[in-house]
Coordinates of C-alpha atoms in Angstrom, one line a residue:
Chain A
D1 CA 17.3 -8.1 -1.3
M2 CA 13.9 -7.3 -1.5
K3 CA 12.4 -9.6 1.3
V4 CA 9.9 -11.0 4.2
T5 CA 11.8 -12.6 7.1
Q6 CA 9.2 -15.0 9.5
M7 CA 10.0 -16.3 12.5
P8 CA 9.7 -19.3 13.8
R9 CA 9.5 -21.9 11.1
Y10 CA 8.0 -23.8 13.1
L11 CA 5.8 -24.3 16.5
I12 CA 4.1 -26.4 18.6
K13 CA 1.8 -25.6 21.2
R14 CA -0.3 -27.3 24.2
M15 CA -4.1 -26.0 23.9
G16 CA -4.2 -22.8 25.3
E17 CA -1.1 -21.0 25.8
N18 CA 0.0 -17.4 24.5
V19 CA 1.2 -18.0 20.4
L20 CA 4.0 -15.3 19.3
L21 CA 4.1 -15.5 15.6
E22 CA 7.3 -12.5 14.4
C23 CA 7.6 -10.7 10.2
G24 CA 9.7 -8.6 9.6
Q25 CA 10.4 -6.4 6.0
D26 CA 12.7 -4.3 4.6
M27 CA 11.7 -2.6 1.7
S28 CA 9.4 0.0 4.0
H29 CA 6.1 -1.6 3.1
E30 CA 3.0 1.0 4.4
T31 CA 0.7 -2.4 4.7
M32 CA 1.9 -5.5 6.1
Y33 CA -0.7 -8.9 6.7
W34 CA -1.6 -12.2 7.9
Y35 CA -3.1 -14.6 6.1
R36 CA -3.6 -18.2 7.0
Q37 CA -3.6 -21.4 4.7
D38 CA -5.7 -24.6 6.0
P39 CA -5.8 -27.4 2.8
G40 CA -9.2 -27.2 1.2
L41 CA -9.8 -23.9 2.7
G42 CA -6.8 -21.9 0.7
L43 CA -5.4 -18.1 2.0
Q44 CA -7.6 -16.6 4.3
L45 CA -6.2 -13.2 5.0
I46 CA -6.4 -12.0 8.9
Y47 CA -5.6 -8.8 9.5
I48 CA -4.4 -5.3 7.7
S49 CA -1.5 -3.4 9.4
Y50 CA -1.6 0.0 6.9
D51 CA 1.9 1.8 9.3
V52 CA 1.7 1.3 12.9
D53 CA -1.1 1.1 14.6
S54 CA -3.3 0.9 11.5
N55 CA -4.7 -2.8 12.0
S56 CA -8.1 -3.1 10.0
E57 CA -9.4 -7.4 11.1
G58 CA -9.6 -9.1 7.8
D59 CA -11.7 -12.1 6.7
I60 CA -11.6 -14.0 9.5
P61 CA -10.2 -11.8 12.7
K62 CA -11.3 -13.8 15.8
G63 CA -9.1 -15.6 18.2
Y64 CA -6.3 -13.5 16.8
R65 CA -4.9 -9.9 17.9
V66 CA -2.2 -7.8 15.8
S67 CA 0.5 -5.5 16.7
R68 CA 2.7 -3.5 15.1
K69 CA 4.4 -0.4 16.7
K70 CA 7.3 -0.4 14.0
R71 CA 6.4 0.0 10.5
E72 CA 9.2 -3.6 9.2
H73 CA 7.5 -5.5 12.3
F74 CA 4.6 -6.7 12.1
S75 CA 3.3 -9.9 14.8
L76 CA 0.7 -11.6 15.1
I77 CA -0.6 -13.0 18.9
L78 CA -3.0 -15.9 20.3
D79 CA -4.0 -15.9 23.2
S80 CA -5.0 -19.2 25.0
A81 CA -4.3 -20.8 21.0
K82 CA -6.6 -24.2 19.8
T83 CA -6.6 -26.8 17.9
N84 CA -7.9 -25.5 15.2
Q85 CA -5.9 -23.1 14.8
T86 CA -3.3 -25.2 13.6
S87 CA -2.7 -24.1 9.5
V88 CA 0.8 -22.0 8.1
Y89 CA 0.9 -18.4 9.0
F90 CA 2.0 -16.1 5.4
C91 CA 3.2 -12.3 6.6
A92 CA 3.7 -10.1 3.2
S93 CA 4.1 -7.0 3.3
S94 CA 2.7 -4.5 0.1
S95 CA 3.2 -1.1 -2.3
G96 CA 0.1 0.4 -3.1
D97 CA -2.7 -2.7 -4.4
S98 CA 0.4 -4.6 -7.0
D99 CA 3.7 -5.4 -5.4
Y100 CA 3.3 -7.8 -2.2
T101 CA 6.1 -10.2 -1.0
F102 CA 4.9 -13.0 1.1
G103 CA 7.4 -14.7 3.6
S104 CA 8.2 -18.4 4.0
G105 CA 5.5 -19.8 6.2
T106 CA 5.2 -20.6 9.7
R107 CA 4.4 -23.7 10.4
L108 CA 2.2 -23.3 14.2
L109 CA 0.4 -27.6 15.2
V110 CA -1.6 -26.7 17.9
I111 CA -1.6 -30.0 20.8
Chain B
S1 CA -17.5 -18.3 -1.5
Q2 CA -14.3 -17.0 -3.3
L3 CA -13.7 -13.7 -5.7
A4 CA -11.7 -14.8 -7.0
E5 CA -11.5 -19.0 -8.4
E6 CA -8.9 -21.7 -10.7
N7 CA -11.3 -23.5 -12.2
L8 CA -9.9 -26.9 -12.3
W9 CA -8.0 -28.8 -8.9
A10 CA -5.0 -30.4 -11.7
L11 CA -2.8 -30.5 -14.4
S12 CA -0.8 -32.6 -15.5
V13 CA 2.1 -32.0 -18.3
H14 CA 5.6 -33.2 -19.6
E15 CA 8.7 -31.5 -19.5
G16 CA 8.6 -28.9 -23.0
E17 CA 5.1 -29.2 -23.0
S18 CA 2.8 -26.1 -22.3
V19 CA -0.7 -25.6 -20.1
T20 CA -2.6 -22.9 -19.1
V21 CA -4.6 -22.0 -15.8
N22 CA -7.5 -20.8 -16.1
C23 CA -9.5 -18.5 -13.9
S24 CA -13.3 -16.7 -13.1
Y25 CA -13.3 -13.4 -10.5
K26 CA -16.5 -12.0 -8.8
T27 CA -15.8 -8.4 -9.0
S28 CA -15.0 -5.7 -11.0
I29 CA -11.7 -5.2 -10.4
T30 CA -8.3 -3.0 -11.6
A31 CA -6.2 -5.1 -11.5
L32 CA -6.3 -9.3 -11.4
Q33 CA -2.3 -11.2 -10.0
W34 CA -1.4 -15.0 -10.7
Y35 CA 0.6 -16.4 -7.9
R36 CA 3.4 -19.8 -7.5
Q37 CA 3.4 -21.3 -3.9
K38 CA 6.5 -24.2 -4.3
S39 CA 6.4 -26.7 -1.7
G40 CA 7.1 -25.8 1.7
E41 CA 7.3 -22.1 0.4
G42 CA 5.7 -19.0 0.2
P43 CA 2.6 -17.4 -2.6
A44 CA 5.3 -15.2 -5.4
Q45 CA 4.3 -12.5 -7.6
L46 CA 4.7 -13.9 -11.0
I47 CA 2.1 -11.3 -12.9
L48 CA 0.2 -8.6 -12.6
I49 CA -2.1 -7.8 -15.5
R50 CA -4.0 -4.0 -15.2
S51 CA -7.9 -3.9 -15.5
N52 CA -6.7 -2.4 -19.0
E53 CA -4.0 -3.7 -20.7
R54 CA -5.6 -7.4 -21.6
E55 CA -1.6 -10.0 -22.3
K56 CA 0.6 -9.1 -20.2
R57 CA 3.7 -11.3 -20.5
N58 CA 6.7 -12.7 -18.8
G59 CA 9.3 -14.9 -19.8
R60 CA 7.7 -18.5 -20.5
L61 CA 4.5 -17.1 -18.8
R62 CA 2.2 -14.9 -20.8
A63 CA -1.7 -13.9 -18.3
T64 CA -4.6 -13.0 -20.3
L65 CA -7.4 -10.4 -18.6
D66 CA -11.2 -11.2 -20.2
T67 CA -13.1 -8.3 -18.4
S68 CA -16.5 -8.4 -20.1
S69 CA -16.6 -12.8 -19.1
Q70 CA -14.2 -11.4 -15.9
S71 CA -11.4 -15.0 -16.4
S72 CA -8.2 -14.8 -16.5
S73 CA -5.3 -17.8 -17.9
L74 CA -1.4 -18.0 -17.0
S75 CA 0.5 -19.7 -19.8
I76 CA 3.3 -21.5 -19.3
T77 CA 5.3 -22.1 -22.3
A78 CA 8.0 -25.1 -22.5
T79 CA 7.6 -25.4 -19.0
R80 CA 10.9 -28.2 -16.8
C81 CA 10.4 -29.3 -13.6
E82 CA 10.7 -26.7 -11.7
D83 CA 7.2 -25.2 -12.8
T84 CA 6.1 -27.6 -10.0
A85 CA 3.3 -25.9 -8.0
V86 CA 0.0 -24.2 -7.2
Y87 CA -0.6 -21.7 -9.2
F88 CA -2.8 -19.0 -7.8
C89 CA -4.8 -15.9 -9.2
A90 CA -5.6 -13.1 -6.4
T91 CA -7.5 -9.9 -7.2
A92 CA -7.1 -7.0 -4.3
P93 CA -10.7 -5.6 -3.5
Y94 CA -11.2 -2.8 -2.1
A95 CA -7.5 -2.2 -1.2
Q96 CA -7.8 -5.2 1.1
G97 CA -5.8 -7.4 1.4
L98 CA -5.4 -9.9 -2.2
T99 CA -8.4 -12.9 -1.5
F100 CA -6.9 -16.4 -3.7
G101 CA -8.7 -18.8 -4.9
L102 CA -8.1 -22.3 -4.5
G103 CA -5.8 -23.2 -7.1
T104 CA -4.4 -25.1 -9.9
R105 CA -2.3 -27.7 -9.3
V106 CA 0.5 -28.3 -12.0
S107 CA 2.8 -31.2 -11.5
V108 CA 5.7 -31.8 -14.6
F109 CA 7.2 -34.4 -15.0
P110 CA 10.1 -35.9 -16.7

């Protein structure tokens, strides 16, 4: 069963704490993505990774960094989380520009 | 501004009826994709229609693409309550990841 797995599913952090969101895929897709989804703003692209250690900023990278040391894993890091980073974060992977698979999301609340 | 956008926030239909969601886009594309997102889940790809295709079907779903007017539609026939979701169109310009519209919420009532 091909899938993208995100951990954790729910997370509550205090402002200023560091946050690690993890994502894994079992399809050997080269390209992986991190999006955030907010009401009224839709899905916004944070980072793209084209392969191990080959990452590129998306539309809203400020306040985030990523790490990809293995093809199947892609992490999103928030150093010193802010309240405006409260959101639902989705990881996705794709085969070329066609077959995209999304995870179920991580709901992050920063208080 | 959105590179792809649906033209209605919400639609409601009764089970068994058909519903159509429309989308317009602003860039030249190689393909347009339709997604469904149910509450508490991530987006799930429904149909990918390439720029040289005018229509594509997937079961009860039918997507059309008109590159001259830069528009697309997704129709669902014989709707069911489980079709209740937000439907998005999305494009992938310059292989820089998907750009989504804000979505149309479709509610199917018994």
